[in-house]
Backbone as a chain_set.jsonl record, in Angstrom:
{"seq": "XXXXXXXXXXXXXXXXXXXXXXXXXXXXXXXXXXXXXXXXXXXXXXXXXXXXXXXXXXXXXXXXXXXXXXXXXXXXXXXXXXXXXXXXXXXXXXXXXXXXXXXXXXXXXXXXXXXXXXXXXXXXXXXXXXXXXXXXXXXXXXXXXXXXXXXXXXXXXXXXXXXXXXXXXXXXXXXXXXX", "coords": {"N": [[-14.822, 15.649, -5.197], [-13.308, 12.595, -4.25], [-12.583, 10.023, -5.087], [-10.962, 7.419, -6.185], [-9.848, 5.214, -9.157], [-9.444, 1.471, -9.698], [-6.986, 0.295, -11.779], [-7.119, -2.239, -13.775], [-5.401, -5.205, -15.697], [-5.382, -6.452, -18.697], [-6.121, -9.363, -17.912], [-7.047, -9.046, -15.263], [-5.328, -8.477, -13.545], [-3.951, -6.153, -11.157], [-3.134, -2.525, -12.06], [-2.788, -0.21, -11.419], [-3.418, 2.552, -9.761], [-5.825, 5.327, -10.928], [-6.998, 8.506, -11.111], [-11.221, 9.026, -10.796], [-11.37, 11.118, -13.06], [-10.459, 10.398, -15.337], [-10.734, 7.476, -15.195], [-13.559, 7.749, -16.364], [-13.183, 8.856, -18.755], [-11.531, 6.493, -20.239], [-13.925, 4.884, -20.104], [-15.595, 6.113, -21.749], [-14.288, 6.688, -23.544], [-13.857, 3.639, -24.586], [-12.135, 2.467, -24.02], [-11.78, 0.741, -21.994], [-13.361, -1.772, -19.468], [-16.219, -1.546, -17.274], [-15.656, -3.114, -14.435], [-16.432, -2.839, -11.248], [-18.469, -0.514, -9.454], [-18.834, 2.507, -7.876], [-21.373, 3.64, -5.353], [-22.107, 6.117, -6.038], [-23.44, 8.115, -9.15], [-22.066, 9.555, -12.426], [-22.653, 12.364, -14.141], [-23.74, 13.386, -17.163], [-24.378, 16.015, -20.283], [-25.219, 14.587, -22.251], [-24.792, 11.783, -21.033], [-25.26, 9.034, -18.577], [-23.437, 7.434, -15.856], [-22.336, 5.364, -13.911], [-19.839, 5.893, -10.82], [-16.867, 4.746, -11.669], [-15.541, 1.75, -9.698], [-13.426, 0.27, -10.611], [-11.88, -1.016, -13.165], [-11.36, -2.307, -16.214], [-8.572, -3.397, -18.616], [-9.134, -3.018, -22.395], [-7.638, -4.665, -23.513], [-4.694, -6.339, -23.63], [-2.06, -5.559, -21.044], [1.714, -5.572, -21.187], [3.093, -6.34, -18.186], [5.732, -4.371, -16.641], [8.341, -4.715, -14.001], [7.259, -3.759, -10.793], [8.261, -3.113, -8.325], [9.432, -1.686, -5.064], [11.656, 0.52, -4.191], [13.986, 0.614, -1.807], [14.336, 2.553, 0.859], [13.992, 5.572, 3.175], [12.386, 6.664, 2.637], [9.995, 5.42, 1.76], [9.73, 3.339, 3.181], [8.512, 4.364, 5.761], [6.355, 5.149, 4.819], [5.279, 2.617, 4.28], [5.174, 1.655, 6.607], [3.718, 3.147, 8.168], [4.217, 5.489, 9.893], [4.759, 4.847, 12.154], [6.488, 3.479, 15.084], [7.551, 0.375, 15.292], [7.509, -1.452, 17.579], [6.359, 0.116, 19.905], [4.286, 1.367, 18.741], [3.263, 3.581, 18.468], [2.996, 7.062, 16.562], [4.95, 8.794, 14.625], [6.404, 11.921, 13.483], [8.218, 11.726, 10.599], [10.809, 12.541, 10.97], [11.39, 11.737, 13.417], [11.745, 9.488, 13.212], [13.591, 6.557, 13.527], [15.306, 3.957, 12.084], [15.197, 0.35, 12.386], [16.873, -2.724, 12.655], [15.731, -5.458, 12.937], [17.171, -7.969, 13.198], [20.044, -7.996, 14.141], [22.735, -6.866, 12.248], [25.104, -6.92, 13.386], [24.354, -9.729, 13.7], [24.459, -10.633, 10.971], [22.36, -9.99, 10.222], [20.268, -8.788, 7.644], [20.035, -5.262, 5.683], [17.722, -4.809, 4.487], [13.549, -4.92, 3.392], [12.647, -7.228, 4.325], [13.728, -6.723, 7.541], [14.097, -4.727, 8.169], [12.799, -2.041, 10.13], [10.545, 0.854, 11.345], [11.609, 3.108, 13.753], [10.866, 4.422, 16.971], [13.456, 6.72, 18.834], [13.554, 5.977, 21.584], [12.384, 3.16, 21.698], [14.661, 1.969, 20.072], [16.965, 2.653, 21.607], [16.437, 1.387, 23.81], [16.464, -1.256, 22.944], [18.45, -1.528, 21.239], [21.216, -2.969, 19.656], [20.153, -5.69, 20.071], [18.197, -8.668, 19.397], [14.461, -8.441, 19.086], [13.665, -10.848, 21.23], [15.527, -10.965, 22.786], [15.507, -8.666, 23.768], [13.256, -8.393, 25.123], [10.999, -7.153, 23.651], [8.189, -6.425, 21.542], [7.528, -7.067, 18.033], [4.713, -5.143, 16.52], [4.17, -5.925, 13.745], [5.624, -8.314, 11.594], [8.348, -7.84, 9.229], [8.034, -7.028, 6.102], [8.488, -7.32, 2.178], [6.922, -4.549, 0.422], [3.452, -4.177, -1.051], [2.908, -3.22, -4.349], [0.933, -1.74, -5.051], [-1.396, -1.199, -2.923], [1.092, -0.114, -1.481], [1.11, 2.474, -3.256], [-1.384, 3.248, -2.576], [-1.609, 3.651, 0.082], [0.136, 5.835, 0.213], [-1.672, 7.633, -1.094], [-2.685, 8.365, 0.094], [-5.515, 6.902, 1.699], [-7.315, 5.501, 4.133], [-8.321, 3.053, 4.292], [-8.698, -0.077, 2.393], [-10.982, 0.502, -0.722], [-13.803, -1.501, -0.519], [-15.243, -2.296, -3.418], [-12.317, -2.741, -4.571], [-11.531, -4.877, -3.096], [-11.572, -7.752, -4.006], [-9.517, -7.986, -6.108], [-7.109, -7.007, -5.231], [-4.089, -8.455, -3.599], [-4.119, -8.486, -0.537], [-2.382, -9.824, 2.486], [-4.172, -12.467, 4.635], [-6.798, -11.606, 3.984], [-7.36, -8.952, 4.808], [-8.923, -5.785, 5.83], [-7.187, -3.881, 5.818], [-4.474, -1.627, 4.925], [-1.186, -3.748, 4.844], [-1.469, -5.064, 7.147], [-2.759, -3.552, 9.473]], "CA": [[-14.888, 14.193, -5.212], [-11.758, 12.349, -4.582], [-12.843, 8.886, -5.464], [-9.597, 6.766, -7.044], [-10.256, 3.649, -9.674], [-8.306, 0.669, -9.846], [-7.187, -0.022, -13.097], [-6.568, -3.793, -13.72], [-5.007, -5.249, -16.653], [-6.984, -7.428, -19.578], [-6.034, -10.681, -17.121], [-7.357, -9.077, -14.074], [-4.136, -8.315, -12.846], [-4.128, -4.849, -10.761], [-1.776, -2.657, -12.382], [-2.39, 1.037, -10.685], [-4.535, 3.25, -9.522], [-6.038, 6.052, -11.475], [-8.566, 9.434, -10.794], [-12.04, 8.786, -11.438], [-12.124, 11.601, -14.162], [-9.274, 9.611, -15.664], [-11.251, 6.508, -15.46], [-14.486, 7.603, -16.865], [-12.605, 9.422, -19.97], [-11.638, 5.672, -20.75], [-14.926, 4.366, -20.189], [-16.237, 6.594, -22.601], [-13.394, 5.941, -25.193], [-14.11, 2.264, -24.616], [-10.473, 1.58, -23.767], [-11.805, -0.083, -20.608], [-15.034, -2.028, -18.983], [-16.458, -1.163, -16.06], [-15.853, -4.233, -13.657], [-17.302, -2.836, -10.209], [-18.944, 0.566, -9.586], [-19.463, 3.063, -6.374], [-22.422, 4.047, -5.234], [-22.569, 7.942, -7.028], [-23.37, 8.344, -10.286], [-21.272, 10.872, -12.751], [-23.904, 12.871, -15.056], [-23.37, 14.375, -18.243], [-25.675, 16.389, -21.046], [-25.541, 12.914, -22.673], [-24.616, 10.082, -20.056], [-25.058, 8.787, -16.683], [-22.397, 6.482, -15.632], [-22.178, 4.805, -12.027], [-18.626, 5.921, -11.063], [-16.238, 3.219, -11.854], [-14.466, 1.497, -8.828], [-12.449, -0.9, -11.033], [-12.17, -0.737, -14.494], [-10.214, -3.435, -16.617], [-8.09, -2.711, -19.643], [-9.905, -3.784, -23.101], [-6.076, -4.98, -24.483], [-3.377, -6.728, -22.735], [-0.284, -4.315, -21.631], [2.84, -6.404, -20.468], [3.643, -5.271, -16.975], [7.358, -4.047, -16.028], [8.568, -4.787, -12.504], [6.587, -2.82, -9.813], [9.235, -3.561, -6.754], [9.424, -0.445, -4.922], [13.045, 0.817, -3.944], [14.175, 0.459, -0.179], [14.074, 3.919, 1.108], [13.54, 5.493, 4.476], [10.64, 7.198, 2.772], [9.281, 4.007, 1.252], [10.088, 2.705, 4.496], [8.214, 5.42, 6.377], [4.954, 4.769, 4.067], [4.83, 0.73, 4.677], [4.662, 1.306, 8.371], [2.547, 4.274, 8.124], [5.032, 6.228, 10.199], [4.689, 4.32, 13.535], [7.324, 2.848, 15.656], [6.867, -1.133, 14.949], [7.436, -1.666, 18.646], [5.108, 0.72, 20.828], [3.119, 1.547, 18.293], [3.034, 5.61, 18.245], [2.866, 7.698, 15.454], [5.98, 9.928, 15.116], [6.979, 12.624, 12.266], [9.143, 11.367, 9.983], [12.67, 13.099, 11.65], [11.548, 11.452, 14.656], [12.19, 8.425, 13.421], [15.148, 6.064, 13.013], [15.167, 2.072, 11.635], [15.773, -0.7, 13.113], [17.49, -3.91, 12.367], [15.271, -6.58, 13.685], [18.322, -9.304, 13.186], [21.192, -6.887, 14.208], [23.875, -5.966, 11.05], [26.191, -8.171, 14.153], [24.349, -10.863, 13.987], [24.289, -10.827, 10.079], [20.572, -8.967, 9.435], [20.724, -7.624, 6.222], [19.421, -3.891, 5.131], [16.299, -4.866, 3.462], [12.498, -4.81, 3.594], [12.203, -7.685, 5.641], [14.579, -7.215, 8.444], [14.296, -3.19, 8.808], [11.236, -1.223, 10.439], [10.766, 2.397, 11.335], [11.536, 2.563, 14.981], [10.835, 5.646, 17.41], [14.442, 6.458, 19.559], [13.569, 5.296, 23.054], [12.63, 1.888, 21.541], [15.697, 1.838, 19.705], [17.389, 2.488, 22.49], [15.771, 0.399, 24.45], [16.549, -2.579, 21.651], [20.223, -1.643, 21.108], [21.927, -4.49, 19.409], [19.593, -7.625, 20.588], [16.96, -9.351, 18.644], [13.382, -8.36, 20.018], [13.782, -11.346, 22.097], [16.893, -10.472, 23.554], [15.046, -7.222, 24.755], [12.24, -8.569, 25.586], [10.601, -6.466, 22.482], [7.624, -7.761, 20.35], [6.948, -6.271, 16.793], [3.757, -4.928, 16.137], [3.698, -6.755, 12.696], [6.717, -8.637, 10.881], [8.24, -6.696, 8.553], [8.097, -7.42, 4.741], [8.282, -6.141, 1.267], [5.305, -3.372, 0.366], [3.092, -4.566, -1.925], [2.806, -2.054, -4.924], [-0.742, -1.339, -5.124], [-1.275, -0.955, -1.297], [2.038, 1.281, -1.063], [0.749, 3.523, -3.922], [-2.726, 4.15, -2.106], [-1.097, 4.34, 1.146], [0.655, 7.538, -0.242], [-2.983, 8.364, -1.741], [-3.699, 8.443, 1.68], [-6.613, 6.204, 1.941], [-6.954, 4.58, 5.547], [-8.505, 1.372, 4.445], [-8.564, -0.553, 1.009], [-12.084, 0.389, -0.881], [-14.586, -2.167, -0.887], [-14.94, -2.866, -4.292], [-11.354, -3.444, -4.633], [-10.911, -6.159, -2.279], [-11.663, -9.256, -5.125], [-8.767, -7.956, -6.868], [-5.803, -7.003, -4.63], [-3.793, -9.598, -2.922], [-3.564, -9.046, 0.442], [-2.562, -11.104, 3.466], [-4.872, -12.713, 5.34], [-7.855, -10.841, 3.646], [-7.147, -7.888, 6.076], [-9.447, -4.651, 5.032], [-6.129, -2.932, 5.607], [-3.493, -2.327, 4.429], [-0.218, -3.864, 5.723], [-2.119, -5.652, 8.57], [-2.968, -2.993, 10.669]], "C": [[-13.458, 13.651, -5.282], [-11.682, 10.976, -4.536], [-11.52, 8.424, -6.478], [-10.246, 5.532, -7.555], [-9.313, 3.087, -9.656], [-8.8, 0.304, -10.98], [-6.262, -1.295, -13.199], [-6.461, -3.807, -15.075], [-5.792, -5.993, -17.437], [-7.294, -8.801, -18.333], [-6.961, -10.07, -15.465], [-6.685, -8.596, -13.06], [-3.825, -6.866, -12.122], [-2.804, -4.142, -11.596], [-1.188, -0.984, -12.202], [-3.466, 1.788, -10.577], [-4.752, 4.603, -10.1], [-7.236, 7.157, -11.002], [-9.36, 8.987, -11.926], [-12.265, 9.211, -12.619], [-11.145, 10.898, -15.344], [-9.816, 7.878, -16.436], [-12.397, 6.357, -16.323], [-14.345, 8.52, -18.279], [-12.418, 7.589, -20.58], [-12.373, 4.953, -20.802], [-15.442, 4.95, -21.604], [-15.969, 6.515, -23.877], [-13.783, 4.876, -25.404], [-12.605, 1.909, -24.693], [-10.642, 0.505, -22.645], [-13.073, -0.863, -20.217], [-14.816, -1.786, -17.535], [-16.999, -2.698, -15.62], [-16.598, -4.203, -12.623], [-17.311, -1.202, -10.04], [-19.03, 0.82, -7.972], [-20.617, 3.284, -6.876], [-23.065, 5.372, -5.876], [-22.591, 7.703, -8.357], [-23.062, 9.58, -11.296], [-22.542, 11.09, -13.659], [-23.713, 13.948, -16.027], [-24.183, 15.069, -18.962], [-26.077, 14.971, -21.531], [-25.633, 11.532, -22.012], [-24.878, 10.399, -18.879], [-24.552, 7.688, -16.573], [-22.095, 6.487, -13.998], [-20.393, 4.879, -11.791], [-17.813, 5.027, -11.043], [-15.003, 3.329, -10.302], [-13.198, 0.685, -9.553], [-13.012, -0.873, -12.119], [-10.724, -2.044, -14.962], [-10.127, -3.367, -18.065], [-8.33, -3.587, -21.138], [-8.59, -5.089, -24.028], [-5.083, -5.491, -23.225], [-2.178, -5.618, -22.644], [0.432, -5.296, -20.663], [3.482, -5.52, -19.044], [4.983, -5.463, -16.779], [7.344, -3.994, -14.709], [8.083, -3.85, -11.207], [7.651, -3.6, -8.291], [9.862, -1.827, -6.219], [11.095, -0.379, -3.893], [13.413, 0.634, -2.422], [14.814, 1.612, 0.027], [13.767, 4.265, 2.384], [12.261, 5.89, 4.369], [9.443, 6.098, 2.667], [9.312, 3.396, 2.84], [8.757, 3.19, 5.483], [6.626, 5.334, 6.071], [4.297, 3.614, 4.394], [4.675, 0.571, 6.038], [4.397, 2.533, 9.023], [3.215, 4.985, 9.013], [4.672, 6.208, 11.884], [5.957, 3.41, 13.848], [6.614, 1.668, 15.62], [7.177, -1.566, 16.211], [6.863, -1.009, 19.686], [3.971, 1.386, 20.38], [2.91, 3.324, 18.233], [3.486, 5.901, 17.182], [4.032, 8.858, 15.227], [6.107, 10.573, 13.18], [8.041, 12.041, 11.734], [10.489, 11.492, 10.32], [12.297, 12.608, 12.547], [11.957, 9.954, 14.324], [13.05, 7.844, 13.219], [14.633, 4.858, 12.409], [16.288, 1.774, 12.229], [16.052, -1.96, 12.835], [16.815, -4.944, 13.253], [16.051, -7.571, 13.951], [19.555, -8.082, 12.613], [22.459, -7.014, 13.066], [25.046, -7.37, 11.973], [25.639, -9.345, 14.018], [23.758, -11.813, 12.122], [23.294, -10.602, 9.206], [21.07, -8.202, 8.254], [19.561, -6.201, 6.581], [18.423, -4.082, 4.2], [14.876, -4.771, 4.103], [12.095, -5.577, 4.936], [13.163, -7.992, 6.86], [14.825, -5.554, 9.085], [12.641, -2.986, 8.867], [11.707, -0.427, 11.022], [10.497, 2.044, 13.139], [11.769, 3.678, 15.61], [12.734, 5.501, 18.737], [14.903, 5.815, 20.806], [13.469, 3.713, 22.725], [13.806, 1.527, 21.107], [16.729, 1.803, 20.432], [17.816, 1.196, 23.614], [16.617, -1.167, 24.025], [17.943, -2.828, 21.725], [20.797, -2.692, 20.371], [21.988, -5.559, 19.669], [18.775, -7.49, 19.538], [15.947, -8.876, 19.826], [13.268, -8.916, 21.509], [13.768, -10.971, 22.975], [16.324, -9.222, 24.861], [14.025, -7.256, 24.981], [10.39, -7.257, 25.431], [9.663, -7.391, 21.968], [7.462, -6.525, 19.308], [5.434, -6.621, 16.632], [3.246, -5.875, 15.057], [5.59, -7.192, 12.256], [6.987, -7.9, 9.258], [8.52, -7.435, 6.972], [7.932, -6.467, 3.368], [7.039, -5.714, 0.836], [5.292, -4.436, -0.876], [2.666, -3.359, -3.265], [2.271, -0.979, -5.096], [-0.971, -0.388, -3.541], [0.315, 0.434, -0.954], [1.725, 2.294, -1.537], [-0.467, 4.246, -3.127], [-2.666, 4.511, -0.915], [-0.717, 5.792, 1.194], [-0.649, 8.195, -0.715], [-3.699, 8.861, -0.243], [-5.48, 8.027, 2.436], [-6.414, 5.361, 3.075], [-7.276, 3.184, 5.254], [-9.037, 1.419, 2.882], [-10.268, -0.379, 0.086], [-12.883, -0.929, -1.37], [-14.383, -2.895, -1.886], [-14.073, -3.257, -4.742], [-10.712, -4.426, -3.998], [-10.56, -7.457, -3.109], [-10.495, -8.998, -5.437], [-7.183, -7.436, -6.401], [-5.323, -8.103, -3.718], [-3.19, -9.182, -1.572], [-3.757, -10.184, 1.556], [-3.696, -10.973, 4.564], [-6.57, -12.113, 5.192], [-8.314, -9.714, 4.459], [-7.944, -6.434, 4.95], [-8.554, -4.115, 5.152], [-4.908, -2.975, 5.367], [-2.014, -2.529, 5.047], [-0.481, -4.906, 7.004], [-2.662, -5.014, 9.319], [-4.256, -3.264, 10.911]], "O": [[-12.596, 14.041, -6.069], [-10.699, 10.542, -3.935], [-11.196, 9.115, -7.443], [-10.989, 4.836, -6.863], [-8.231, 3.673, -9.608], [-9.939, 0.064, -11.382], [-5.085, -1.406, -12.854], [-7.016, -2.973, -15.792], [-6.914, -6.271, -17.015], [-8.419, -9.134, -17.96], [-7.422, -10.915, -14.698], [-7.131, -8.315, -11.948], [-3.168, -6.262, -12.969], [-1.755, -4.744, -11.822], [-0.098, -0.492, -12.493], [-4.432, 1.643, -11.325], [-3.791, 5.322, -9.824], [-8.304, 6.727, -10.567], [-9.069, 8.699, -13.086], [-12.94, 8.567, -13.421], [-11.54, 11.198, -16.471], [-9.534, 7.324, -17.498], [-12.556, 5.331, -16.984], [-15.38, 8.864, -18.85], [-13.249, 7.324, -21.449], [-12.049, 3.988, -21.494], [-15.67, 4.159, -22.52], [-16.655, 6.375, -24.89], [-14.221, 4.77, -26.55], [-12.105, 1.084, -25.459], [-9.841, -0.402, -22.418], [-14.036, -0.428, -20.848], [-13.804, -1.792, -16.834], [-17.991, -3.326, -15.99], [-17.451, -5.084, -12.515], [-16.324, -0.571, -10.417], [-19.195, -0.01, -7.078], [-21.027, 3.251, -8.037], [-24.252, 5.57, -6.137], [-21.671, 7.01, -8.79], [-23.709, 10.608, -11.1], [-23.342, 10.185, -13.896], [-23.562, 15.143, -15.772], [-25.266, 14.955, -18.387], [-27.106, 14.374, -21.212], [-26.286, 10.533, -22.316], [-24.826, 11.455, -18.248], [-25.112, 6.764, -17.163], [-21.749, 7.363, -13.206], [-19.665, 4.11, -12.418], [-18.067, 4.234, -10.136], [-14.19, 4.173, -9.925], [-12.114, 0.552, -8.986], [-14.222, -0.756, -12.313], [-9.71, -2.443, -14.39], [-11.123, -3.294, -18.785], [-7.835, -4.713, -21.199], [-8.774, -5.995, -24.842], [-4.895, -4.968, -22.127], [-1.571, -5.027, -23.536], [-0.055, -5.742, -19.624], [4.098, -4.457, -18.963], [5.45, -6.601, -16.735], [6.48, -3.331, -14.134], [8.998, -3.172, -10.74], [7.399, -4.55, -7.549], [10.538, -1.048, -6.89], [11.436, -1.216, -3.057], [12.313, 0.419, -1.913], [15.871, 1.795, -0.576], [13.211, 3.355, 3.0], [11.322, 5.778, 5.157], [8.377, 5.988, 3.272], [8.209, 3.036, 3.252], [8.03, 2.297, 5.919], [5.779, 5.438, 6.958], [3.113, 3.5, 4.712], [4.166, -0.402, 6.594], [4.753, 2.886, 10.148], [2.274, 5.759, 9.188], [4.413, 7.155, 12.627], [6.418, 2.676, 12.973], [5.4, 1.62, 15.818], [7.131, -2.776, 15.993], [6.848, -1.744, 20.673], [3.026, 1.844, 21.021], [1.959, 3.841, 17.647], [4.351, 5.193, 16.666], [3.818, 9.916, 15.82], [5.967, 9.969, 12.116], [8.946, 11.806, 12.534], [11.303, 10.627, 9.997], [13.151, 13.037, 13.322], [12.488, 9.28, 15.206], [13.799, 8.502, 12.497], [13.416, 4.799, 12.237], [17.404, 2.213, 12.506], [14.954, -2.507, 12.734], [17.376, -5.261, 14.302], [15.768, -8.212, 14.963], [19.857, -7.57, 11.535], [23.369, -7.55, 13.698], [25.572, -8.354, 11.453], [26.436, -10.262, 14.215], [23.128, -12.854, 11.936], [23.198, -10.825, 7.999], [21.931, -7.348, 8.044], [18.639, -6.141, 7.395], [18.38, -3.451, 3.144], [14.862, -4.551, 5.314], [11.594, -5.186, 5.991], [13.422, -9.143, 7.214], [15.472, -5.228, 10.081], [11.7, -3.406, 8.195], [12.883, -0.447, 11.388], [9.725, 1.258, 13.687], [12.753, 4.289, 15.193], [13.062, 4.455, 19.296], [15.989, 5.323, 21.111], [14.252, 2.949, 23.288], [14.249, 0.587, 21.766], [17.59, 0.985, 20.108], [18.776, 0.526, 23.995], [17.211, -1.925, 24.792], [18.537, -3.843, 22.091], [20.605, -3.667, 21.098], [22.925, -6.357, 19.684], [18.614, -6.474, 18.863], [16.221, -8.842, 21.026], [13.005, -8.298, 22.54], [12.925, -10.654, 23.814], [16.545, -8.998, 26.052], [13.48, -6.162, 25.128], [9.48, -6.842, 26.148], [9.836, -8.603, 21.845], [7.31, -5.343, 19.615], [4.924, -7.741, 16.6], [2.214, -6.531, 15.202], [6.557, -6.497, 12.569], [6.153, -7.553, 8.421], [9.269, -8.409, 6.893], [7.466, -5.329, 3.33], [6.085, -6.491, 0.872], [6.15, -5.113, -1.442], [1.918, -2.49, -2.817], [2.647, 0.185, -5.238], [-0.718, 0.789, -3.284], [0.324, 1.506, -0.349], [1.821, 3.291, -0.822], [-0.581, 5.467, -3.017], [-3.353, 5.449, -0.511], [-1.114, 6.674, 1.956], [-0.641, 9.426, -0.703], [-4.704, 9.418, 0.2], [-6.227, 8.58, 3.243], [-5.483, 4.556, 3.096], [-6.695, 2.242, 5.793], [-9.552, 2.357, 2.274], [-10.909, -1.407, 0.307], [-12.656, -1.393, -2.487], [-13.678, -3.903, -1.832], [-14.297, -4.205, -5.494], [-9.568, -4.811, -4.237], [-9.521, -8.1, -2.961], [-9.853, -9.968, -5.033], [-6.228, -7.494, -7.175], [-6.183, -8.685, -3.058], [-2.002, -9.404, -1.339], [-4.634, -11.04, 1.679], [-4.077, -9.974, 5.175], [-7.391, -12.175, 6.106], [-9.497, -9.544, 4.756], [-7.66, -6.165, 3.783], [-8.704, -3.218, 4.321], [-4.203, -3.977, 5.484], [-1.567, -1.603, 5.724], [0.426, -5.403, 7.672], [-3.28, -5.682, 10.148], [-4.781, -2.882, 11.956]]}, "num_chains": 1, "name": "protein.A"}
């Protein structure tokens, strides 16, 4: 079973994702309530408990900054390891980044202004704006959201169900990033 809970804070507030056996250890402590449930139920000599999709923490904990580092790997994760201009899927050494608003024309080195970009597009691109090269991006590029980057790496293709109420993404997209 490789079912993951989201564990939200007393407010509601998502604040990371945890294994189920993880989750239903603090059910049982009563550190947590069970907000929304999958469909299987776990079964013990003593209990039966509907496995928790979302569990929310019985105590307030003050959250510390979740802003995830700018990285080629981090990088590499947030745009699932596709060239943001033709769209193909390349191994990680295949790829380079790309300066959507060229370094010359004052683009900074950050989240939203770099995407993972296979060599021929890059090429291709050279030191114009998309425009310029008559380039479109797949999606505009921005900073990961914490949650969504973490389960990306969990390797989940699309956001589960029951956690939709409680993560914020854009546009209410079942996936994550936009795709």
């Amino acid at each position: 079973m490789t079912e993951w809970t989201l564990l939200l804070n007393s407010t509601f507030e998502p604040l990371k994702v945890v294994p189920w056996k993880k989750a239903v250890t603090m059910v049982l402590l009563k550190k947590v309530e069970v907000v929304e449930h999958y469909d299987r139920v776990i079964r013990g000599v003593s209990f039966s408990l509907p496995l928790p999709a979302v569990i929310r923490l019985n105590r307030f904990v003050a959250l510390r900054s979740n802003i995830f580092h700018f990285s080629r790997k981090n990088l590499y994760i947030r745009d699932r390891g596709r060239c943001q201009y033709c769209g193909r899927a390349f191994d990680p050494k295949e790829l380079t980044y790309d300066h959507v608003i060229p370094r010359s024309y004052g683009g900074q080195t950050d989240w939203t202004n770099v995407v993972t970009c296979c060599l021929e597009c890059n090429l291709k691109k050279g030191g114009r704006t998309p425009e310029e090269a008559g380039m479109k991006l797949i999606r505009r590029p921005r900073a990961p959201i914490w949650i969504p980057l973490l389960t990306v790496s969990l390797g989940l293709e699309e956001t589960p169900g029951p956690w939709k109420n409680y993560l914020y993404l854009e546009g209410g997209s079942d996936r994550f990033f936009g795709e």
